[in-house]
PDB file of C-alpha atoms and ligand atoms in Angstrom:
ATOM      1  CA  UNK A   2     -21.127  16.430   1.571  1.00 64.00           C
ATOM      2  CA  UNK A   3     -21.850  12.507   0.698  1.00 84.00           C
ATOM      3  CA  UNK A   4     -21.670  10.306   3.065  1.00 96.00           C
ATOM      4  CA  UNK A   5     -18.223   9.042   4.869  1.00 98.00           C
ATOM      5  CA  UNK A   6     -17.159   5.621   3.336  1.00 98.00           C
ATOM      6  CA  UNK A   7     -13.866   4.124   5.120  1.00 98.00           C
ATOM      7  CA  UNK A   8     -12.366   1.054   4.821  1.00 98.00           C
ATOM      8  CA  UNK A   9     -10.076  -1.492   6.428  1.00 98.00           C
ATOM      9  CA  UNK A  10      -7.834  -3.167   3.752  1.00 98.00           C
ATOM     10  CA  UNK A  11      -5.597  -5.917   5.052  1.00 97.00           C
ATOM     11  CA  UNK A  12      -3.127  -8.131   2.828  1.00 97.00           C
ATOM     12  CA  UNK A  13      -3.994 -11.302   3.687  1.00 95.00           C
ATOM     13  CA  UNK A  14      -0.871 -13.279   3.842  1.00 94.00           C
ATOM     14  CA  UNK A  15      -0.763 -13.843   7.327  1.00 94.00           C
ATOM     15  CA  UNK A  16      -2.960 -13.482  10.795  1.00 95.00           C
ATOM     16  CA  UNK A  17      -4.139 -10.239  11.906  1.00 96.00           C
ATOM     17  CA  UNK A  18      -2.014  -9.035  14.647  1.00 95.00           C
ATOM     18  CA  UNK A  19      -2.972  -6.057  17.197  1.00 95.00           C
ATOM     19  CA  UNK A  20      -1.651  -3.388  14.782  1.00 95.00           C
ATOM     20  CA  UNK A  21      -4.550  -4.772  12.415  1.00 97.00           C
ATOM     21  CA  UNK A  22      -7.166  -4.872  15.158  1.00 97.00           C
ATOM     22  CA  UNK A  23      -6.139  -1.192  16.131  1.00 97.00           C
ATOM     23  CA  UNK A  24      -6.584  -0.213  12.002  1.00 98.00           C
ATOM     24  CA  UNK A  25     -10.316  -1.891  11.608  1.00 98.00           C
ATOM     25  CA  UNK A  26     -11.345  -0.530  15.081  1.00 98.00           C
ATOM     26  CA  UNK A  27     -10.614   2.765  14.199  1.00 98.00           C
ATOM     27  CA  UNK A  28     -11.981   2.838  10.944  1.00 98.00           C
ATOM     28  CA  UNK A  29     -14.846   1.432  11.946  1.00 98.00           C
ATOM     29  CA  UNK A  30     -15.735   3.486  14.919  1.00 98.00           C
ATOM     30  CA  UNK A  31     -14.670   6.744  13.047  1.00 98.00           C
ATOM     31  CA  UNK A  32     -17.190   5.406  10.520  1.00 98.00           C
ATOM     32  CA  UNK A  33     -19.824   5.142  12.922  1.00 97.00           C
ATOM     33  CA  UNK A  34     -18.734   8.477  14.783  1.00 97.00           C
ATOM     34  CA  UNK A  35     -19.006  10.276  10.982  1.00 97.00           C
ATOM     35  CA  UNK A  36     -22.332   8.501  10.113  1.00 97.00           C
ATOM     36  CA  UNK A  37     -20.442   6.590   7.128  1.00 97.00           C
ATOM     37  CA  UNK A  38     -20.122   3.011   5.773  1.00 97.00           C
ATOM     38  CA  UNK A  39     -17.598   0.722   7.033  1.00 98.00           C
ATOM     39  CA  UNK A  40     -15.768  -1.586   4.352  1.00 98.00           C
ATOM     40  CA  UNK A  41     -13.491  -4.074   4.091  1.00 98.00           C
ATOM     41  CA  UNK A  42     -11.138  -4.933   1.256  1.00 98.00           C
ATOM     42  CA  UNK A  43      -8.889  -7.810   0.560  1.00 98.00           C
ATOM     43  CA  UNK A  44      -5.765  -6.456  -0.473  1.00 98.00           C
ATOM     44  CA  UNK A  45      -4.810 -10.152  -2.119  1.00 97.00           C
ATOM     45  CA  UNK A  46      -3.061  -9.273  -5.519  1.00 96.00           C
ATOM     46  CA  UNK A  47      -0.145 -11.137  -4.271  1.00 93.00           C
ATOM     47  CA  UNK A  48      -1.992 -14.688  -4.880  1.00 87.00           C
ATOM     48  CA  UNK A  49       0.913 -17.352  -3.969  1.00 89.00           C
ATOM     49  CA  UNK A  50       0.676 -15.646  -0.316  1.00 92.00           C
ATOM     50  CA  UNK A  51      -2.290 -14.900   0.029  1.00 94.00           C
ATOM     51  CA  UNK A  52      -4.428 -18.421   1.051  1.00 95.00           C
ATOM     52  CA  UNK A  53      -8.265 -18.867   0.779  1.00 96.00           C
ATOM     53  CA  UNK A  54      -7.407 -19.838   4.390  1.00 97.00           C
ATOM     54  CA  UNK A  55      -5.691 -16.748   5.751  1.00 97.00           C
ATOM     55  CA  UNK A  56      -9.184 -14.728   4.360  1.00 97.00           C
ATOM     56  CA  UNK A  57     -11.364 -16.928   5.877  1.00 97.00           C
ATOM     57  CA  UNK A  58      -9.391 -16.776   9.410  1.00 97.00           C
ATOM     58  CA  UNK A  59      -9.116 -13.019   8.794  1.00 97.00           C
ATOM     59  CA  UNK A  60     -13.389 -12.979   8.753  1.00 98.00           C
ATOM     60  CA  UNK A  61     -12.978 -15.574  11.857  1.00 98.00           C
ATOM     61  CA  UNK A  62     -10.729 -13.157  13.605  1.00 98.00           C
ATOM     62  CA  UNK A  63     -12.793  -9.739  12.956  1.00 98.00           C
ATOM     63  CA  UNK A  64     -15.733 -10.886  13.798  1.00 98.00           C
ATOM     64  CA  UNK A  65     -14.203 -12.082  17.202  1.00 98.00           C
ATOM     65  CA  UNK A  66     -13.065  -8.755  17.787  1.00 98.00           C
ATOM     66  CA  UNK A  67     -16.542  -7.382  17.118  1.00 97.00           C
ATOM     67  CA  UNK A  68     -15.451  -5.775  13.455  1.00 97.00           C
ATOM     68  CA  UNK A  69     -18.424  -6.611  11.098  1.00 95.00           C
ATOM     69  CA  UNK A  70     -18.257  -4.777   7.811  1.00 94.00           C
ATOM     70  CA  UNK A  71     -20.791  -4.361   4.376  1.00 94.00           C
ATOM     71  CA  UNK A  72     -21.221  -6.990   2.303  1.00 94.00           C
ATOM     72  CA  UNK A  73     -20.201  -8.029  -0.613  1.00 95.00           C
ATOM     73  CA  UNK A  74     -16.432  -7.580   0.319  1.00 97.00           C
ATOM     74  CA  UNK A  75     -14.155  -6.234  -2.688  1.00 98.00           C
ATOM     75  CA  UNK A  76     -11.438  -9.094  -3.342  1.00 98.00           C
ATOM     76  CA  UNK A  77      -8.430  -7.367  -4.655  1.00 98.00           C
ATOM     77  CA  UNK A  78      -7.782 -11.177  -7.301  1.00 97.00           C
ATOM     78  CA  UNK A  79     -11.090 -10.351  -8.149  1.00 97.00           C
ATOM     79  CA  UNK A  80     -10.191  -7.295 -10.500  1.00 97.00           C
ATOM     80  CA  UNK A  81      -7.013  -7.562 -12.491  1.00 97.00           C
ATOM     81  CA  UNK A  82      -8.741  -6.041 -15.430  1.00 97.00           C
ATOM     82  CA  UNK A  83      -9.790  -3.094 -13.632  1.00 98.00           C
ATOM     83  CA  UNK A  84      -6.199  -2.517 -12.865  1.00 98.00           C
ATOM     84  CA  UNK A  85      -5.223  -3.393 -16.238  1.00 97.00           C
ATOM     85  CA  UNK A  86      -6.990  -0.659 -17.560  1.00 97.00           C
ATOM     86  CA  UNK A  87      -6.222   1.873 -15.389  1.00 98.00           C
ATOM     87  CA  UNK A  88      -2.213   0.767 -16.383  1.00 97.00           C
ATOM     88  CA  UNK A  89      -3.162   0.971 -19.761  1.00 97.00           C
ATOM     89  CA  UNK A  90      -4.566   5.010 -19.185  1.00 97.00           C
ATOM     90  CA  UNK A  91      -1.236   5.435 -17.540  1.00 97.00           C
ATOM     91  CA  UNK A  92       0.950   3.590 -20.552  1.00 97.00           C
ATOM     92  CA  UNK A  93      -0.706   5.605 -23.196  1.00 97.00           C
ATOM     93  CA  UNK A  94       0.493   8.816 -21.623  1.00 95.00           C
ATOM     94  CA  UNK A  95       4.010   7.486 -22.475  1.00 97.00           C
ATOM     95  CA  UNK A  96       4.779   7.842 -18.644  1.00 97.00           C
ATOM     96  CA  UNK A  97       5.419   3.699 -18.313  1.00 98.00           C
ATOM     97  CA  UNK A  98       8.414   1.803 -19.384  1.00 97.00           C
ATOM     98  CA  UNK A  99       9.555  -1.906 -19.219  1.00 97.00           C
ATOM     99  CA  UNK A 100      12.542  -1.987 -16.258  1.00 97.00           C
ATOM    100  CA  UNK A 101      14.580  -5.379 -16.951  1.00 97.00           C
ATOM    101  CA  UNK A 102      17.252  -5.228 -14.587  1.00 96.00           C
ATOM    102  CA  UNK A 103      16.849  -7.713 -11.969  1.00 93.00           C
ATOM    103  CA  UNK A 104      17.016  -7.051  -8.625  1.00 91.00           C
ATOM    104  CA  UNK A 105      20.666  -8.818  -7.863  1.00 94.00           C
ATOM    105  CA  UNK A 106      21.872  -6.536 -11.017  1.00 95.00           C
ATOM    106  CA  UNK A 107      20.343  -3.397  -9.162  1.00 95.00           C
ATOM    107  CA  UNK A 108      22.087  -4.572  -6.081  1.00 95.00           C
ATOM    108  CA  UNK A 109      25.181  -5.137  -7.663  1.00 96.00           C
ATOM    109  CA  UNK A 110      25.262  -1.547  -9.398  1.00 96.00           C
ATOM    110  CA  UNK A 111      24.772  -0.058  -6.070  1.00 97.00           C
ATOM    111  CA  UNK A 112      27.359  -1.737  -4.318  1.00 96.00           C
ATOM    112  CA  UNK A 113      30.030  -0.666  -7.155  1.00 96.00           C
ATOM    113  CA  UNK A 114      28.327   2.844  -7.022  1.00 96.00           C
ATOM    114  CA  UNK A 115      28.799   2.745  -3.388  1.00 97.00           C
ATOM    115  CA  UNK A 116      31.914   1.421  -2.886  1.00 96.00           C
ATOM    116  CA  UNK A 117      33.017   5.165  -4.150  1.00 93.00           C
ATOM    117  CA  UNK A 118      32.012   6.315  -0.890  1.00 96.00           C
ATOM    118  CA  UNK A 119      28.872   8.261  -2.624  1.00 96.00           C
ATOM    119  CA  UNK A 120      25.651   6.894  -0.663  1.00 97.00           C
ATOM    120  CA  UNK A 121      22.856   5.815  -3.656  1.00 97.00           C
ATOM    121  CA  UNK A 122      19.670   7.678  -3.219  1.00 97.00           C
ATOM    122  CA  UNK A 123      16.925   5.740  -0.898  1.00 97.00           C
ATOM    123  CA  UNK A 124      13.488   5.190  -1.089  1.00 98.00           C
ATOM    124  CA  UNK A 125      11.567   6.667   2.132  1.00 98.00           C
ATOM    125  CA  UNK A 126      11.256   2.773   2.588  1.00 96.00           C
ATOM    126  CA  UNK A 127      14.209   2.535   2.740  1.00 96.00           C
ATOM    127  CA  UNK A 128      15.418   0.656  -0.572  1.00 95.00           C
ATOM    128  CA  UNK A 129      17.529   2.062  -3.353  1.00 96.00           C
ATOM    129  CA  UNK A 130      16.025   4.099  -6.066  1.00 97.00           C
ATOM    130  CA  UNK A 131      15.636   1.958  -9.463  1.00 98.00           C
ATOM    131  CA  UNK A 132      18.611   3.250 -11.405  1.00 97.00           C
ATOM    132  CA  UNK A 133      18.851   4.302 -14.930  1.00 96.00           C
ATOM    133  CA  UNK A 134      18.645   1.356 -17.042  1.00 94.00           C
ATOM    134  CA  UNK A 135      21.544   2.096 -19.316  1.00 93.00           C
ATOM    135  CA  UNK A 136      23.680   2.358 -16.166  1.00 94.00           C
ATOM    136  CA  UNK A 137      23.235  -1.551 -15.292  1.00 95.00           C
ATOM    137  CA  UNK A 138      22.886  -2.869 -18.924  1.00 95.00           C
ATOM    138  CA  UNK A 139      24.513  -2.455 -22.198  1.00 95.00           C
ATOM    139  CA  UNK A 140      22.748  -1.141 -25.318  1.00 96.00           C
ATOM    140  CA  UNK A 141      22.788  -4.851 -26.682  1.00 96.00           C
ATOM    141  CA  UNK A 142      21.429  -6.503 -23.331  1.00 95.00           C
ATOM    142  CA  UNK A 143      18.453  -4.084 -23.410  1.00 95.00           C
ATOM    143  CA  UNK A 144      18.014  -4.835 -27.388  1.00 96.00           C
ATOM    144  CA  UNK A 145      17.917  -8.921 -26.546  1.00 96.00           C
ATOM    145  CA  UNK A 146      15.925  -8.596 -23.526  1.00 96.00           C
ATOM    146  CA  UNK A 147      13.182  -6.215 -25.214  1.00 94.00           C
ATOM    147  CA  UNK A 148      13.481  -8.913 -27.952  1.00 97.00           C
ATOM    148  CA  UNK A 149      12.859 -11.829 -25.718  1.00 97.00           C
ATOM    149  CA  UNK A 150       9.006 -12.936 -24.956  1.00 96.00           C
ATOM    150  CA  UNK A 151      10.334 -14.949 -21.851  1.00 96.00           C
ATOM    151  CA  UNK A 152      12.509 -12.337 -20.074  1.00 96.00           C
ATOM    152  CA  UNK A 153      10.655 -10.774 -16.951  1.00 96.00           C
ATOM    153  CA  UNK A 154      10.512  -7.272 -16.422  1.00 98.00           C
ATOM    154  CA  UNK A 155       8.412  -4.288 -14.418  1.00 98.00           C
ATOM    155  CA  UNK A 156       6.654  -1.543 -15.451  1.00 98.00           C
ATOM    156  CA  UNK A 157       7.835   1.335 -13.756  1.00 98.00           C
ATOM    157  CA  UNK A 158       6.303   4.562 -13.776  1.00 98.00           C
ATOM    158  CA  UNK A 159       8.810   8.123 -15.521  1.00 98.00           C
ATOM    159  CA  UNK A 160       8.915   9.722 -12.007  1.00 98.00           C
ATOM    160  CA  UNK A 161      10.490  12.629 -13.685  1.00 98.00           C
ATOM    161  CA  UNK A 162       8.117  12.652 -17.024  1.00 98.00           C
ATOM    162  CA  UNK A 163       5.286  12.008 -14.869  1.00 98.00           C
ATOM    163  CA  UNK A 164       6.122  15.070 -12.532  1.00 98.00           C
ATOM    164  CA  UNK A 165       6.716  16.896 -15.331  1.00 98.00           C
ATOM    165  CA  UNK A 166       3.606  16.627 -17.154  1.00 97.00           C
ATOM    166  CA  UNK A 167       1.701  17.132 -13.697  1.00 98.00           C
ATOM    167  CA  UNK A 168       3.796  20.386 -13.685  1.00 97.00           C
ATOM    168  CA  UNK A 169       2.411  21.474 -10.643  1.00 97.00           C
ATOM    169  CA  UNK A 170       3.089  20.703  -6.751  1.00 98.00           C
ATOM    170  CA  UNK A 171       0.715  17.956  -4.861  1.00 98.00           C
ATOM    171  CA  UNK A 172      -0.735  18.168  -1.256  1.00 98.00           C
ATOM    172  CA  UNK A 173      -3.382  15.662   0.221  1.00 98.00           C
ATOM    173  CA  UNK A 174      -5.624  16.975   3.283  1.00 98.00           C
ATOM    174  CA  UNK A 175      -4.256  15.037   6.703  1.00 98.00           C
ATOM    175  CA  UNK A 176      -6.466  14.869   9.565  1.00 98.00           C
ATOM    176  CA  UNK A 177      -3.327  14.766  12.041  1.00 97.00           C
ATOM    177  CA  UNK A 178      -5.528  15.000  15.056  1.00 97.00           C
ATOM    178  CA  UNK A 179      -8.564  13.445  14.859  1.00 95.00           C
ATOM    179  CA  UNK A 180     -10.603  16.454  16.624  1.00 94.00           C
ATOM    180  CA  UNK A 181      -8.837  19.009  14.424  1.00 97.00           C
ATOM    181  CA  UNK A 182      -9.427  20.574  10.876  1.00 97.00           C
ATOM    182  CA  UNK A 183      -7.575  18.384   8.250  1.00 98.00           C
ATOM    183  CA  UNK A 184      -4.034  19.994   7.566  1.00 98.00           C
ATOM    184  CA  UNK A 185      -2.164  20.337   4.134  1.00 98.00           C
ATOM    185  CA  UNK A 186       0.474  18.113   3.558  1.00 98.00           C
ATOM    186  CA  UNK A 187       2.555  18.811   0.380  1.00 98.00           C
ATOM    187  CA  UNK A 188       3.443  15.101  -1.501  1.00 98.00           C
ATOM    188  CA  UNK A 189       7.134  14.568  -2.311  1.00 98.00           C
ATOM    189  CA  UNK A 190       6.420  11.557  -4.722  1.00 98.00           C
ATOM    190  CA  UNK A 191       9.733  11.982  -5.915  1.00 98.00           C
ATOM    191  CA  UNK A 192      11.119  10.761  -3.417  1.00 98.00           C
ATOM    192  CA  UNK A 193      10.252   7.334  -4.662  1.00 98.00           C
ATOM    193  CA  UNK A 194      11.959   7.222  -8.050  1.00 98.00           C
ATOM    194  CA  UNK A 195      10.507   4.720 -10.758  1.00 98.00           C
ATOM    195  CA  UNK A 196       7.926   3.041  -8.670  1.00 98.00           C
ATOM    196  CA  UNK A 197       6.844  -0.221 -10.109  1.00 98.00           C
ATOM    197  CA  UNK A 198       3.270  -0.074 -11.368  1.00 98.00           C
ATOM    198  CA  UNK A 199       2.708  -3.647 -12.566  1.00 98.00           C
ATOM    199  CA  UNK A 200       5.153  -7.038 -13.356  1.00 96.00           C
ATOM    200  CA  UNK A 201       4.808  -8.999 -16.127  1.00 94.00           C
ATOM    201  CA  UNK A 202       3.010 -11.456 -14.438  1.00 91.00           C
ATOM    202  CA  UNK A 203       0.931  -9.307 -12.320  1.00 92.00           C
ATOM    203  CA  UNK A 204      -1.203  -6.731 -14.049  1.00 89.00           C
ATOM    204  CA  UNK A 205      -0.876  -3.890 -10.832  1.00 97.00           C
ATOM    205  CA  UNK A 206       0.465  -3.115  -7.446  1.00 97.00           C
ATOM    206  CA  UNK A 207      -0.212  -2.369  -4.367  1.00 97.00           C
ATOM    207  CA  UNK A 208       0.301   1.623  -5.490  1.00 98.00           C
ATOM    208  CA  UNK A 209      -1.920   1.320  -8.334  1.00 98.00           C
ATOM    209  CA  UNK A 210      -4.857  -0.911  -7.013  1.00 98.00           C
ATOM    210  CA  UNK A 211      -4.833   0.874  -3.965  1.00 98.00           C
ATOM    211  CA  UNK A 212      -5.572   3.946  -5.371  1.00 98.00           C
ATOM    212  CA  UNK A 213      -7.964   2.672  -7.694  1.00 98.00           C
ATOM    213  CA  UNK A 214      -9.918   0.869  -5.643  1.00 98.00           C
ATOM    214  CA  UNK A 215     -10.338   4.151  -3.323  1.00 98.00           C
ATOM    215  CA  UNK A 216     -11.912   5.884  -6.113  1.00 98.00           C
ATOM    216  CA  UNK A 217     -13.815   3.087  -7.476  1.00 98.00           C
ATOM    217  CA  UNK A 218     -15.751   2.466  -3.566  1.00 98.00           C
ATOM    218  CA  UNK A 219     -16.053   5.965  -3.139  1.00 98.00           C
ATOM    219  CA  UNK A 220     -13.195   6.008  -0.109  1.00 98.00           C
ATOM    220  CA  UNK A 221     -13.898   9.603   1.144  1.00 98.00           C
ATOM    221  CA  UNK A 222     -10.761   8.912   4.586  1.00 98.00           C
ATOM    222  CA  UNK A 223      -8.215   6.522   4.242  1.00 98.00           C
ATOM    223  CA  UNK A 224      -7.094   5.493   7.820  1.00 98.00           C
ATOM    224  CA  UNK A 225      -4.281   3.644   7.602  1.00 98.00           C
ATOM    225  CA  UNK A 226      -0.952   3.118   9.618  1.00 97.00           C
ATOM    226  CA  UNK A 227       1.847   5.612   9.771  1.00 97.00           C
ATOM    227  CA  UNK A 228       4.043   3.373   8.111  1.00 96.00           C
ATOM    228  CA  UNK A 229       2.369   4.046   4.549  1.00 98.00           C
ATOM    229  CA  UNK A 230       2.505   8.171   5.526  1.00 98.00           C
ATOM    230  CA  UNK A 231       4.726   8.472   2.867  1.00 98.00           C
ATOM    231  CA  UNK A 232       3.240   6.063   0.178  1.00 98.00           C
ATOM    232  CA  UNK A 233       0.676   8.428  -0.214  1.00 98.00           C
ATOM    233  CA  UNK A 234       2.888  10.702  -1.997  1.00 98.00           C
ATOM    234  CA  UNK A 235       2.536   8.410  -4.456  1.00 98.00           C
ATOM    235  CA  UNK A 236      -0.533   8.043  -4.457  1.00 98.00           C
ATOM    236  CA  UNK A 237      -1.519  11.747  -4.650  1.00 98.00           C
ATOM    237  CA  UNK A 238       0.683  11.444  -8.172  1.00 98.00           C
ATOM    238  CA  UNK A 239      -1.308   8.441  -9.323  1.00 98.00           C
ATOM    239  CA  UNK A 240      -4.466   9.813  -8.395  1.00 98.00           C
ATOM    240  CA  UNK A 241      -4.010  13.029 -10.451  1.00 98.00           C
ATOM    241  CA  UNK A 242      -2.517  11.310 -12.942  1.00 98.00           C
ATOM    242  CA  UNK A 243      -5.712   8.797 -13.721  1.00 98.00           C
ATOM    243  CA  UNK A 244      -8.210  11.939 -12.900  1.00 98.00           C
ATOM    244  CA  UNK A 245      -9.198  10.223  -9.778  1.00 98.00           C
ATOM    245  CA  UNK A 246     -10.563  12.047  -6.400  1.00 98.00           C
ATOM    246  CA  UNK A 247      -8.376  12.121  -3.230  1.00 98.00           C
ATOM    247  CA  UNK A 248      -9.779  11.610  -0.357  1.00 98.00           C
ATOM    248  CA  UNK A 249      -8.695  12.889   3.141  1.00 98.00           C
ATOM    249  CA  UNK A 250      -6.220  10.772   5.028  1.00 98.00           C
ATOM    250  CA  UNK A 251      -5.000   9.948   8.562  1.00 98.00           C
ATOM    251  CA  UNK A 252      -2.435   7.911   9.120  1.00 98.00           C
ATOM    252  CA  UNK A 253      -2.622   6.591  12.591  1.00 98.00           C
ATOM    253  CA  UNK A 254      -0.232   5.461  15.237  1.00 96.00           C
ATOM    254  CA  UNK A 255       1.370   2.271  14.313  1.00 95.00           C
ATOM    255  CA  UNK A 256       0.859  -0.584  17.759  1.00 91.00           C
ATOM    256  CA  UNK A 257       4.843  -1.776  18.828  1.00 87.00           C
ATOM    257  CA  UNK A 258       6.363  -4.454  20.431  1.00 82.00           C
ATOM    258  CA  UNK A 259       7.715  -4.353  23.928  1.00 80.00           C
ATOM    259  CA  UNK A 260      11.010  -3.624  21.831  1.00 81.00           C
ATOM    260  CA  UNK A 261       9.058  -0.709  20.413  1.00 81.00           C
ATOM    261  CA  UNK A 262       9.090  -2.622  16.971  1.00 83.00           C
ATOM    262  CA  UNK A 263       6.437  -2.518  14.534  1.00 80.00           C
ATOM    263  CA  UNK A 264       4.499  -5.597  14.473  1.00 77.00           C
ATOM    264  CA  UNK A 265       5.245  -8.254  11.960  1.00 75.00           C
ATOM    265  CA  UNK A 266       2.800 -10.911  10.833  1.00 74.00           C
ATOM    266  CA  UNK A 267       5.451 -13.106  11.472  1.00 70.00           C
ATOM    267  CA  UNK A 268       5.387 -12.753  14.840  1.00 73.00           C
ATOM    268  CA  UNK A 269       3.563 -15.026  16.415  1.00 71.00           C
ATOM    269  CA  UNK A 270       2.995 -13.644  19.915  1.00 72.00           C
ATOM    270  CA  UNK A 271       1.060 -10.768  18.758  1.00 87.00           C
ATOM    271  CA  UNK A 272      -1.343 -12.231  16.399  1.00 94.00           C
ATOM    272  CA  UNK A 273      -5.300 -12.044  17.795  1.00 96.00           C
ATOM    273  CA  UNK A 274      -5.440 -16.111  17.003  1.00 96.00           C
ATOM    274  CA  UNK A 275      -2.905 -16.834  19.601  1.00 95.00           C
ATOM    275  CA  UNK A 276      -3.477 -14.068  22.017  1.00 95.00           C
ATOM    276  CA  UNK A 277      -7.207 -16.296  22.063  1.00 96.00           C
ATOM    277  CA  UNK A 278      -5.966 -19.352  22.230  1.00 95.00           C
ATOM    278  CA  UNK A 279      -4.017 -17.983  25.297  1.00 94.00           C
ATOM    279  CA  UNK A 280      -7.326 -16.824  26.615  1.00 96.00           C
ATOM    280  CA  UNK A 281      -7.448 -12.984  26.002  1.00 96.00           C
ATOM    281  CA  UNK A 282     -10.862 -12.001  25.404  1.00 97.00           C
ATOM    282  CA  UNK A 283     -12.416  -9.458  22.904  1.00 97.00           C
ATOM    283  CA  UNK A 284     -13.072  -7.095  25.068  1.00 98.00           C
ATOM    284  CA  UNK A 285      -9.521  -7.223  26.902  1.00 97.00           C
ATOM    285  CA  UNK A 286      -7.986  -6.274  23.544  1.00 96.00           C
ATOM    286  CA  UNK A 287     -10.250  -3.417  23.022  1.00 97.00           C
ATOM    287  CA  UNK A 288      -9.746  -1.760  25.809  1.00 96.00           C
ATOM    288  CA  UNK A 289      -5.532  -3.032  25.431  1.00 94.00           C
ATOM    289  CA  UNK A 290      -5.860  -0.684  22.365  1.00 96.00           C
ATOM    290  CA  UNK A 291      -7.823   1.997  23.620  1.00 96.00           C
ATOM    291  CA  UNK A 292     -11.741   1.241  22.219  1.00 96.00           C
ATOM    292  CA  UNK A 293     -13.478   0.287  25.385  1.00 83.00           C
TER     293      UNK A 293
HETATM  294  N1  LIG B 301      -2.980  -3.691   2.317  1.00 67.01           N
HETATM  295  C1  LIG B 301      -2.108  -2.795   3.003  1.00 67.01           C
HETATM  296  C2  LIG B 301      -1.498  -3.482   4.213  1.00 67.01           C
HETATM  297  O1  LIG B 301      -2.036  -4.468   4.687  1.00 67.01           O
HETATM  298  C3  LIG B 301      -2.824  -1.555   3.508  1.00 67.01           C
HETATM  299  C4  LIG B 301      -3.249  -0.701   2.405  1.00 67.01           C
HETATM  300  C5  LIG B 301      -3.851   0.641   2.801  1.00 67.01           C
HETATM  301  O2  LIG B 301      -4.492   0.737   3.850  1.00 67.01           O
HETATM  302  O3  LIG B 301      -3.724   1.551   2.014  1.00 67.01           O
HETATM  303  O4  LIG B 301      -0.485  -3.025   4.671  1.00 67.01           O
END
């Protein structure tokens, strides 16, 4: 087998909090346990939040904890045309269309659809399912809108064309316990409807780069949170449909707040800059999460 190759990929648009320091200490020591590299990916496509700043106290942070990674570091803003291409494999299968309702029109469908007493499909996230197009907007107000060079839209991925051409269920391998054979877990990526791929304005998402970028650093186990479990549903689609490997994944437990809340980077109490400032030390927050 080659050699294990994990990575830590936070989004940058805010400090690292505990949940973040239990993520790269994980996949770093289970990198070290398996003999592998450790990386670490910026996950910046989003570039208004994502500050020059926020990376470099990211670095600052890690290396506090004690999480050093191999250079150079992939940079997410680095490689739109990577992504571009890989959207362009997907659009010349036909599976990709331009969505142009906005999100208030969505909303607004949903709530008349609703109001019925019939409950719109959800999203394991959570949010509603993009509706059919001709639902929200006339015939003509697709024709203009096609027409238009300024009007924004997303490209959205043919969940049912692109199942149907896979024509064939999906699993991924899950290493639910860490000491235990990986288990088969059978992907329900429709479940997600007509996820968005790409805007106008933004040549991927996180969906698509993620799943490139996997293949393209040779990600053999993606250890990530629990809370993107089901995202990789999607991902298992994606990957078959661009001819990419999958690696094995484990999605790990996520770190709560005293309310048992996931942490947000909004939340200033948790982040690993202030719990410094109020003098918790490296090693304290190791061993608070379990890696003493
Ligand atoms: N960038 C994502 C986040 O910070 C994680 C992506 C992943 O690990 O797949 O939530």
């Amino acid at each position: 087998m080659s050699q294990p190759v994990l990575r830590f990929a936070p989004s940058p648009n805010g400090h690292l909090h505990l949940g973040h320091a239990y993520s790269a200490l994980l996949n770093a020591k289970l990198a070290q346990q398996l003999g592998g590299r450790f990386l670490v990916r910026i996950e910046d496509i989003d570039k208004a939040r994502c500050t020059q700043t926020l990376i470099d106290e990211m670095f600052e942070d890690l290396t506090w904890l004690g999480v050093t990674c191999e250079e150079p570091v992939r940079r997410q803003s680095e490689h739109f045309e990577a992504y571009a291409e890989a959207l362009a494999q997907l659009e010349a299968t036909g599976l990709v269309y331009r969505a142009y309702a906005s999100r208030a029109q969505v909303k607004a469908f949903i709530s008349t659809y609703e109001e019925t007493g019939r409950s719109w499909p959800r999203d394991p996230d959570g949010a509603p399912l993009y509706p059919p197009e001709e639902a929200i907007l006339s015939p003509e107000t697709l024709a203009s809108l096609a027409a238009d060079p300024n009007a924004p839209f997303a490209l959205r991925l043919d969940m049912a064309k692109a199942l149907k051409l896979i024509g064939a269920e999906l699993f991924w391998q899950e290493l639910v316990d860490l000491n235990a054979p990986a288990v088969s877990q059978k992907a329900h990526p429709e479940l997600w409807g007509d996820v968005v791929l790409a805007r106008k304005d933004t040549p991927t998402s996180y969906h698509l780069s993620v799943v490139l970028d996997d293949a393209l650093q040779g990600i053999t186990h993606v250890v990530r949170g629990q809370d993107l479990y089901h995202a990789t549903s999607v991902h298992r689609l994606l990957q078959e449909l661009l001819g990419l490997p999958a690696p094995t994944y484990h999605h790990h437990k996520l770190i709560l707040d005293d309310d048992g809340r996931k942490l947000a980077k909004s939340n200033k109490s948790t982040s690993l800059r202030s719990l410094r400032e109020q003098g918790t030390s490296a090693p304290e927050i190791r061993q608070m999460l379990g890696f003493a």
